[in-house]
XYZ file of C-alpha atoms in Angstrom:
602
model
C 39.974 32.266 62.504
C 43.601 31.487 63.486
C 44.103 29.892 66.895
C 45.127 32.290 69.667
C 48.716 31.962 70.793
C 49.115 30.653 74.301
C 51.004 32.993 76.607
C 54.160 31.499 78.052
C 53.913 31.439 81.872
C 56.583 33.344 83.791
C 59.372 31.024 84.965
C 59.211 30.043 88.620
C 62.206 30.424 90.917
C 64.208 27.197 91.105
C 65.973 28.244 94.338
C 63.353 29.743 96.701
C 65.553 29.238 99.759
C 68.410 31.225 98.265
C 65.932 33.918 97.218
C 64.553 34.127 100.765
C 68.034 34.555 102.245
C 68.900 37.274 99.716
C 65.679 39.128 100.590
C 66.679 38.985 104.251
C 70.100 40.443 103.372
C 68.333 43.229 101.419
C 66.151 44.158 104.392
C 69.135 44.170 106.718
C 71.145 46.434 104.371
C 68.163 48.769 103.950
C 67.770 49.086 107.726
C 71.460 50.069 107.997
C 71.224 52.499 105.000
C 74.209 50.899 103.245
C 74.916 50.755 99.537
C 74.980 46.920 99.572
C 71.179 47.005 99.395
C 71.356 47.578 95.624
C 73.887 44.728 95.235
C 71.650 42.238 97.051
C 68.622 43.454 95.066
C 70.357 42.722 91.745
C 71.351 39.259 92.978
C 67.808 38.570 94.209
C 66.236 39.634 90.904
C 68.691 37.437 89.005
C 68.065 34.291 91.070
C 64.274 34.861 90.989
C 64.249 34.526 87.197
C 66.368 31.359 87.111
C 64.106 28.244 86.987
C 66.718 25.518 87.607
C 67.839 24.418 91.047
C 71.413 24.479 92.323
C 72.947 21.707 94.450
C 75.387 24.162 96.051
C 75.466 27.994 96.395
C 78.786 28.224 94.518
C 76.931 27.228 91.339
C 74.950 30.506 91.520
C 78.042 32.449 90.452
C 77.046 31.841 86.825
C 74.199 34.329 87.264
C 74.532 38.043 86.686
C 74.975 40.066 89.877
C 76.176 37.121 92.009
C 79.866 36.930 92.798
C 82.113 34.981 95.182
C 81.166 37.216 98.118
C 77.429 36.537 97.879
C 78.069 32.826 97.195
C 80.114 32.603 100.421
C 77.291 34.222 102.414
C 74.719 31.847 100.874
C 77.003 28.878 101.664
C 77.214 29.993 105.288
C 73.421 30.347 105.449
C 73.034 26.858 103.937
C 75.330 25.302 106.561
C 73.324 26.914 109.377
C 70.063 25.766 107.783
C 71.284 22.151 107.426
C 72.506 22.032 111.046
C 69.199 23.361 112.378
C 67.154 20.834 110.368
C 69.646 17.939 110.774
C 70.217 17.639 107.059
C 73.429 16.591 105.302
C 75.488 19.546 104.076
C 75.853 19.459 100.267
C 79.411 19.117 99.068
C 80.914 21.872 96.985
C 81.342 20.626 93.396
C 84.928 20.118 92.299
C 86.384 22.981 90.265
C 86.681 22.029 86.608
C 89.598 23.034 84.385
C 87.285 25.555 82.810
C 86.312 27.254 86.078
C 88.679 30.194 85.749
C 87.929 30.851 82.102
C 86.408 34.155 81.050
C 84.596 32.810 77.968
C 81.095 31.381 78.274
C 78.629 29.052 76.499
C 74.870 29.144 76.635
C 72.702 26.128 77.595
C 69.047 26.330 76.577
C 66.297 24.209 78.117
C 63.508 23.668 75.564
C 60.980 22.426 78.122
C 61.280 25.598 80.250
C 62.259 27.905 77.354
C 65.042 29.418 79.466
C 68.753 30.011 79.068
C 71.650 29.196 81.374
C 75.168 30.603 81.167
C 78.122 28.510 82.356
C 81.895 29.000 82.110
C 83.823 27.581 79.225
C 87.491 27.127 78.351
C 88.899 30.214 76.687
C 90.904 28.049 74.285
C 87.721 26.532 72.802
C 85.265 28.457 70.666
C 81.934 29.436 72.201
C 79.142 27.055 71.285
C 75.397 26.873 71.851
C 74.258 23.526 73.249
C 70.577 22.529 72.999
C 69.455 20.218 75.830
C 66.189 18.281 75.579
C 64.901 16.897 78.880
C 63.731 13.661 77.120
C 65.848 10.555 77.716
C 67.195 9.985 74.196
C 67.816 13.559 73.124
C 71.320 14.011 71.713
C 73.424 17.130 72.265
C 73.609 19.383 69.202
C 76.468 21.786 68.706
C 75.801 24.955 66.693
C 78.460 27.074 64.918
C 80.684 29.050 67.340
C 79.494 32.524 68.359
C 81.576 35.667 67.785
C 83.838 36.557 70.650
C 82.414 39.543 72.529
C 84.789 42.338 73.402
C 85.020 43.267 77.059
C 83.707 46.768 77.711
C 86.484 49.125 78.851
C 86.268 50.608 82.336
C 84.776 54.090 82.344
C 87.379 56.706 83.336
C 86.082 60.303 83.588
C 88.059 63.161 82.082
C 90.328 65.038 84.484
C 88.490 67.910 86.262
C 85.284 67.215 84.318
C 81.814 67.123 85.861
C 81.884 63.316 86.227
C 85.341 63.468 87.813
C 84.177 66.050 90.364
C 80.933 64.221 91.216
C 82.735 60.927 91.858
C 85.302 62.615 94.113
C 82.580 64.563 95.929
C 80.561 61.410 96.649
C 83.747 59.582 97.640
C 84.524 62.295 100.194
C 80.993 62.088 101.617
C 81.247 58.277 101.785
C 84.614 58.503 103.559
C 83.139 60.916 106.089
C 80.082 58.728 106.830
C 80.063 55.244 105.226
C 76.625 54.411 106.672
C 74.947 57.529 105.285
C 72.067 57.154 102.868
C 73.611 59.723 100.499
C 73.794 63.507 100.128
C 71.536 66.002 98.371
C 72.344 67.905 95.183
C 73.288 71.221 96.903
C 75.569 69.378 99.344
C 77.216 67.457 96.500
C 77.766 70.595 94.389
C 79.337 72.387 97.346
C 81.907 69.606 97.732
C 82.463 68.752 94.059
C 82.919 72.281 92.652
C 86.540 72.466 93.848
C 87.431 69.488 91.623
C 85.823 70.847 88.420
C 86.842 73.574 85.967
C 83.230 74.137 84.850
C 80.390 75.479 86.973
C 77.630 73.210 88.306
C 75.163 76.125 88.426
C 75.968 78.377 85.504
C 76.570 77.363 81.846
C 79.928 78.369 80.376
C 78.202 79.642 77.230
C 75.012 81.736 77.454
C 73.756 80.115 74.224
C 73.734 76.682 75.860
C 72.088 75.425 79.045
C 74.587 72.657 79.780
C 76.359 72.681 83.150
C 78.729 70.231 84.810
C 75.724 68.678 86.595
C 74.645 67.142 83.270
C 77.338 64.474 83.786
C 75.204 62.976 86.571
C 72.987 61.354 83.939
C 76.008 59.575 82.412
C 77.103 58.263 85.808
C 73.608 56.951 86.544
C 73.381 55.218 83.163
C 76.678 53.469 83.870
C 75.430 52.355 87.331
C 78.181 54.284 89.093
C 75.802 56.503 91.085
C 72.459 55.662 92.686
C 69.648 58.201 93.145
C 66.988 57.610 95.763
C 64.391 59.425 97.896
C 62.695 62.787 97.664
C 64.482 65.144 97.722
C 66.930 63.065 95.730
C 69.966 61.731 97.567
C 72.990 60.408 95.708
C 75.359 57.565 96.651
C 78.160 55.686 94.919
C 77.635 52.122 93.770
C 80.338 49.528 94.415
C 81.701 50.086 90.900
C 81.617 53.879 91.372
C 83.348 53.582 94.726
C 86.114 51.513 93.145
C 86.646 54.005 90.300
C 86.666 56.961 92.730
C 89.207 55.160 94.903
C 91.451 54.606 91.854
C 91.162 58.317 90.959
C 92.253 59.323 94.453
C 95.222 56.951 94.300
C 96.404 57.999 90.832
C 96.047 61.772 91.429
C 97.669 61.716 94.893
C 94.775 63.473 96.630
C 95.251 63.994 100.359
C 92.060 64.977 102.173
C 92.955 66.656 105.437
C 89.420 67.635 106.473
C 86.510 65.383 105.639
C 83.791 67.628 107.054
C 81.168 67.927 104.309
C 80.534 71.576 105.175
C 84.226 72.570 105.280
C 86.052 70.246 102.908
C 89.631 70.960 101.915
C 91.900 69.324 99.406
C 95.670 69.545 99.513
C 97.292 68.493 96.271
C 99.872 69.853 93.921
C 98.038 68.665 90.824
C 94.296 68.837 91.311
C 93.425 72.196 92.811
C 94.197 75.539 91.150
C 95.675 77.426 94.100
C 95.064 81.103 94.742
C 98.359 82.098 96.324
C 97.115 85.295 97.868
C 100.376 86.162 99.557
C 102.293 85.767 96.305
C 99.582 87.632 94.384
C 99.529 90.714 96.554
C 103.188 90.898 97.577
C 104.608 90.347 94.084
C 102.114 91.834 91.617
C 103.215 92.393 88.038
C 103.137 96.165 88.134
C 105.278 99.121 87.137
C 104.729 101.479 90.046
C 106.996 104.207 88.732
C 105.047 104.643 85.484
C 101.731 104.501 87.310
C 102.777 107.126 89.878
C 104.092 109.365 87.143
C 100.849 109.203 85.187
C 98.760 109.834 88.302
C 100.875 112.863 89.116
C 100.555 114.250 85.600
C 96.818 113.724 85.424
C 96.248 115.401 88.805
C 97.778 118.662 87.597
C 100.301 118.895 90.469
C 103.978 118.250 90.686
C 105.038 115.000 92.366
C 107.678 116.948 94.291
C 105.099 118.713 96.397
C 106.493 120.197 99.571
C 104.939 120.321 103.024
C 103.833 123.944 102.404
C 101.570 122.780 99.573
C 99.242 120.985 102.019
C 97.427 122.420 105.039
C 98.564 121.079 108.419
C 96.275 118.464 110.001
C 96.181 115.777 112.671
C 94.986 112.361 111.426
C 92.305 110.445 113.343
C 93.736 107.215 114.761
C 91.669 103.997 114.959
C 93.249 101.607 117.446
C 93.447 97.837 116.786
C 90.363 95.908 117.879
C 88.022 98.910 117.619
C 86.914 98.210 114.033
C 86.121 95.338 111.675
C 86.930 94.763 107.985
C 83.922 94.418 105.654
C 83.705 93.634 101.940
C 81.412 95.979 99.987
C 79.882 94.625 96.756
C 78.295 96.800 94.097
C 74.587 95.989 93.809
C 74.938 95.725 90.024
C 77.273 92.741 90.391
C 75.224 89.593 89.816
C 75.580 86.085 88.485
C 72.425 86.163 86.373
C 69.419 88.492 86.022
C 67.395 86.209 88.309
C 70.191 85.693 90.865
C 71.347 89.105 92.084
C 72.311 88.040 95.620
C 74.633 85.217 94.587
C 77.879 86.854 95.756
C 76.491 87.872 99.128
C 74.944 84.448 99.818
C 78.043 82.495 98.798
C 80.407 84.712 100.805
C 78.194 84.568 103.888
C 78.328 80.765 103.679
C 82.113 81.170 103.920
C 81.739 83.365 107.055
C 82.673 86.576 105.213
C 81.024 89.790 106.410
C 79.650 91.522 103.297
C 77.305 94.350 102.403
C 75.728 95.338 99.081
C 75.356 98.946 97.991
C 75.828 101.180 94.945
C 79.544 101.946 94.522
C 80.774 105.018 92.665
C 83.912 103.237 91.414
C 84.865 99.568 91.308
C 82.805 96.425 91.810
C 84.254 95.407 95.201
C 86.074 97.437 97.839
C 87.160 96.686 101.409
C 86.325 99.095 104.237
C 86.926 99.291 107.988
C 83.869 100.107 110.134
C 83.863 101.571 113.639
C 80.350 102.161 114.986
C 78.784 104.286 112.204
C 82.092 105.497 110.715
C 83.570 103.866 107.597
C 86.980 104.213 105.980
C 88.292 102.725 102.726
C 91.326 100.432 103.031
C 92.715 101.242 99.588
C 91.992 98.079 97.598
C 89.578 98.265 94.648
C 88.513 95.338 92.498
C 87.048 95.632 89.009
C 85.435 92.360 87.854
C 84.927 91.562 84.179
C 83.600 88.477 82.464
C 85.434 87.753 79.233
C 82.435 88.737 77.083
C 82.025 91.977 79.102
C 85.713 92.751 78.567
C 85.305 92.383 74.803
C 82.278 94.703 74.783
C 84.048 97.322 76.943
C 87.042 97.301 74.565
C 84.707 97.789 71.597
C 82.675 100.676 73.051
C 85.601 102.459 74.754
C 84.525 101.845 78.382
C 87.713 99.831 78.934
C 90.012 102.854 78.686
C 87.588 105.195 80.471
C 87.233 102.848 83.473
C 90.987 102.348 83.734
C 91.468 106.126 83.615
C 89.068 106.609 86.566
C 90.620 103.709 88.509
C 94.116 105.153 88.079
C 92.941 108.437 89.644
C 91.192 106.802 92.621
C 94.370 106.913 94.731
C 94.010 103.233 95.639
C 96.902 101.334 97.156
C 96.239 98.499 94.680
C 93.721 98.102 91.867
C 92.810 94.456 91.207
C 91.473 93.766 87.720
C 89.732 90.360 87.813
C 88.733 88.573 84.587
C 86.479 85.478 84.481
C 86.864 83.052 81.575
C 83.162 83.102 80.667
C 81.837 82.841 77.085
C 85.255 82.342 75.517
C 83.643 81.953 72.082
C 82.946 85.695 72.033
C 86.576 86.390 72.894
C 87.843 84.086 70.141
C 85.617 85.832 67.593
C 87.048 89.219 68.574
C 90.633 87.911 68.632
C 92.554 86.510 71.585
C 95.715 88.394 70.577
C 93.952 91.756 70.967
C 92.534 90.717 74.350
C 95.913 89.500 75.609
C 97.445 92.818 74.500
C 94.776 94.701 76.473
C 95.449 92.569 79.559
C 99.219 93.070 79.294
C 98.705 96.825 78.942
C 96.540 96.780 82.090
C 99.380 95.187 84.039
C 102.456 96.926 82.647
C 101.208 100.373 81.585
C 98.413 101.012 84.111
C 100.134 99.225 86.985
C 97.059 97.171 87.964
C 97.238 93.662 89.370
C 95.438 91.330 86.955
C 93.830 88.122 88.229
C 92.129 85.497 86.016
C 89.629 82.926 87.295
C 87.976 80.030 85.459
C 84.435 80.578 86.746
C 82.346 82.548 89.201
C 82.885 79.986 91.977
C 86.642 80.534 91.801
C 86.006 84.293 91.958
C 84.032 83.841 95.184
C 86.858 81.752 96.658
C 89.382 84.449 95.711
C 87.254 87.200 97.310
C 86.923 85.143 100.493
C 90.685 84.541 100.655
C 91.488 88.233 100.083
C 89.011 89.325 102.766
C 90.526 86.938 105.315
C 93.982 88.268 104.534
C 92.921 91.904 104.878
C 91.218 91.131 108.199
C 94.371 89.536 109.599
C 96.516 92.399 108.267
C 94.520 95.501 109.265
C 92.559 94.483 112.366
C 95.825 94.037 114.250
C 97.234 97.528 113.469
C 96.248 101.174 113.825
C 94.578 103.062 110.981
C 95.193 106.778 110.394
C 92.280 108.624 108.779
C 92.843 111.832 106.799
C 90.220 114.476 107.738
C 87.746 115.349 104.992
C 88.478 119.089 105.135
C 92.052 118.661 103.829
C 91.161 116.421 100.864
C 90.704 118.071 97.459
C 90.233 116.291 94.182
C 93.148 117.919 92.341
C 95.698 117.440 95.169
C 94.566 114.133 96.696
C 97.071 111.906 94.857
C 100.021 114.102 95.726
C 98.877 114.219 99.349
C 98.816 110.421 99.489
C 102.334 110.165 98.079
C 103.617 112.869 100.390
C 102.223 111.125 103.499
C 103.616 107.761 102.364
C 107.111 109.262 102.174
C 106.734 111.196 105.416
C 105.423 108.250 107.480
C 106.071 105.001 105.541
C 105.284 102.916 108.643
C 101.732 104.293 108.842
C 98.644 103.307 106.890
C 96.713 106.438 105.790
C 93.117 106.158 104.588
C 90.132 108.320 103.721
C 86.491 108.015 104.748
C 84.023 106.172 102.550
C 82.050 109.403 102.154
C 85.058 111.241 100.726
C 86.003 108.246 98.536
C 82.548 108.349 96.935
C 82.717 112.104 96.470
C 86.083 112.296 94.700
C 85.333 109.267 92.474
C 81.778 110.147 91.543
C 80.954 110.634 87.878
C 78.621 113.420 88.949
C 81.471 115.319 90.595
C 82.815 118.268 88.640
C 85.818 117.342 86.530
C 88.641 119.778 85.918
C 89.050 121.171 82.418
C 92.310 119.236 82.134
C 90.603 115.924 83.012
C 87.778 116.580 80.576
C 90.233 117.427 77.794
C 92.163 114.186 78.428
C 88.937 112.143 78.222
C 87.917 113.944 75.009
C 91.261 113.179 73.359
C 91.128 109.500 74.401
C 87.868 109.012 72.479
C 89.894 109.388 69.250
C 91.055 106.015 67.996
C 94.804 105.647 68.425
C 95.143 108.189 71.270
C 96.262 106.415 74.424
C 96.472 107.882 77.933
C 100.190 108.599 77.453
C 99.647 110.518 74.185
C 96.682 112.441 75.630
C 98.729 113.520 78.654
C 101.588 114.716 76.417
C 99.142 116.866 74.436
C 97.604 118.274 77.637
C 101.062 119.143 79.014
C 101.694 121.370 75.983
C 98.096 122.610 75.526
C 96.303 122.435 78.941
C 92.828 123.391 77.647
C 90.848 122.762 74.456
C 90.752 126.544 73.839
C 94.556 126.796 73.848
C 94.814 123.730 71.577
C 92.352 125.067 68.973
C 93.916 128.532 69.096
C 97.358 127.014 68.392
C 95.935 125.178 65.387
C 94.200 128.315 64.029
C 97.465 130.268 64.213
C 98.868 127.948 61.551
C 97.445 129.039 58.200
C 98.810 126.121 56.201
C 96.747 122.925 56.515
C 99.878 120.752 56.307
C 101.429 122.672 59.216
C 98.287 122.023 61.251
C 98.500 118.300 60.550
C 102.180 118.190 61.598
C 101.779 120.382 64.718
C 101.443 117.539 67.264
C 103.963 115.241 65.577
C 106.537 118.060 65.631
C 105.721 118.894 69.264
C 106.349 115.300 70.365
C 109.211 114.495 67.994
C 111.705 114.297 70.859
C 109.545 111.878 72.855
C 110.103 108.135 72.724
C 107.832 105.122 72.876
C 104.124 105.523 73.439
C 104.288 109.284 74.060
C 105.360 110.067 70.496
C 102.548 111.006 68.064
C 103.043 109.906 64.481
C 102.219 112.259 61.544
C 99.129 110.255 60.476
C 97.563 110.429 63.949
C 98.584 114.068 64.285
C 96.752 114.906 61.060
C 93.695 112.943 62.204
C 93.495 114.876 65.501
C 93.936 118.240 63.742
C 91.218 117.376 61.228
C 88.743 116.415 63.991
C 89.293 119.662 65.941
C 89.494 122.092 62.982
C 87.242 120.697 60.277
C 83.798 122.251 59.811
C 82.346 118.820 59.077
C 83.588 115.401 60.163
């Protein structure tokens, strides 16, 4: 039976006094809740495992985790200890020519089976020296070791999750250096402004990765410490140094270091939502939009005063009402998180309410007691994957048609860059064409955001602006009894020309009634929607057809009067031959429309 191997005893500490002082420093740092606790702990663990004694604290700098700062504190402790016990103070060993060298050589003690690392001249190759504690043992030099490459400093990618976490923790540390860290929700709230990705929601529904996944990388690199339950996060000394370098290189200026209301003013880092520029200079073509609205309403834009019944508007004086943001209850972040918008906006001191909206995803209203009036701004929110699906199934055109007839002062079409892979599969050129058409042809203001958090910030900024704009002026409410679906748009334009200094609005009840899908549509509106379901028929082409043939009956009768099939196919192209641009119908499309309406089978 082979003899059992004897277990090597754990090495004893060769410097118990230094270890004791480091433990005292650890306890003191822990009592103050400072990050230096982890630094002293590393130094204490390192000196506990070293079996050889030092004649002076400066010699401890050869150990991992002990630098000049800790050596100076140990030297001060040693001087106090020697004075109290009337002992001679050890002299600091003279610095050798090799003291400043970055290369090292290893010294191994065979009796204790331990290793020691000491500095070596960078001009000489590294060598391993075996030292026997017996009197006559010679020094043996082994072949030189390969030079180890210095690990590069970790620099996080600009506006990545790691970048945002480091800046968020740096802000918290600047606010309260003696804090024992911040929790995950607090950190996300601060860091989200510095990151293009979301910390809560994955950018791709097929993956579960969020920006918070970068926390694991930072912990592995000893840049962030995690402690306590619930977990609290703090920067290490190395992480603090890297975060400080990031702030210096990116020219960040933090004007408010309150963790609950942090702001960052920088020309490079933060994507700014210039609300004033957005709403005062939207990329719209008002003339085209007004013309289309007039045509689709069935009334002439040159309506005179006699076309509308006389009425006296109801005036709401400044200070008697408040502005509220209404959110459609179908707007949600995820299936399990339906109240996300309301919760996030309430945290930003925005007064919101959730209900089922007949048109749009967000609208702004003014409330006085139990009365509500719509301010004239409607927002339609689309994620990029939802936009692709709406283009495919035809909802995109149908929704824009309804929005254009809402009589809103401004329609805001907001698109979130979510699930861009789906958009790339469909074709970015087609999507960009659809977005340009929304701006130029429909006259909507188009706003793009990178994630849902940026959408919430944009909603909060818009609401604040509307509050400052409308709560300081009078509102004039049009009575419900003078509003009719087919004349509402012309009435709005007429009042705007008659009293341009006034702000005319309608009640929320009437807004819901005239924009409801359940409300009865005119024959003209229904015919336009029927024509737009044919591929290639835009709103402009459909309106040109309806101008010449107001009802489906008149259109079919005109086709049946032409006995020749070729004449039927050319009927619409001939009728619009004098039109230019998008209103002109080409012969191929004309034949397609005639075939759909006249053929027995299709």
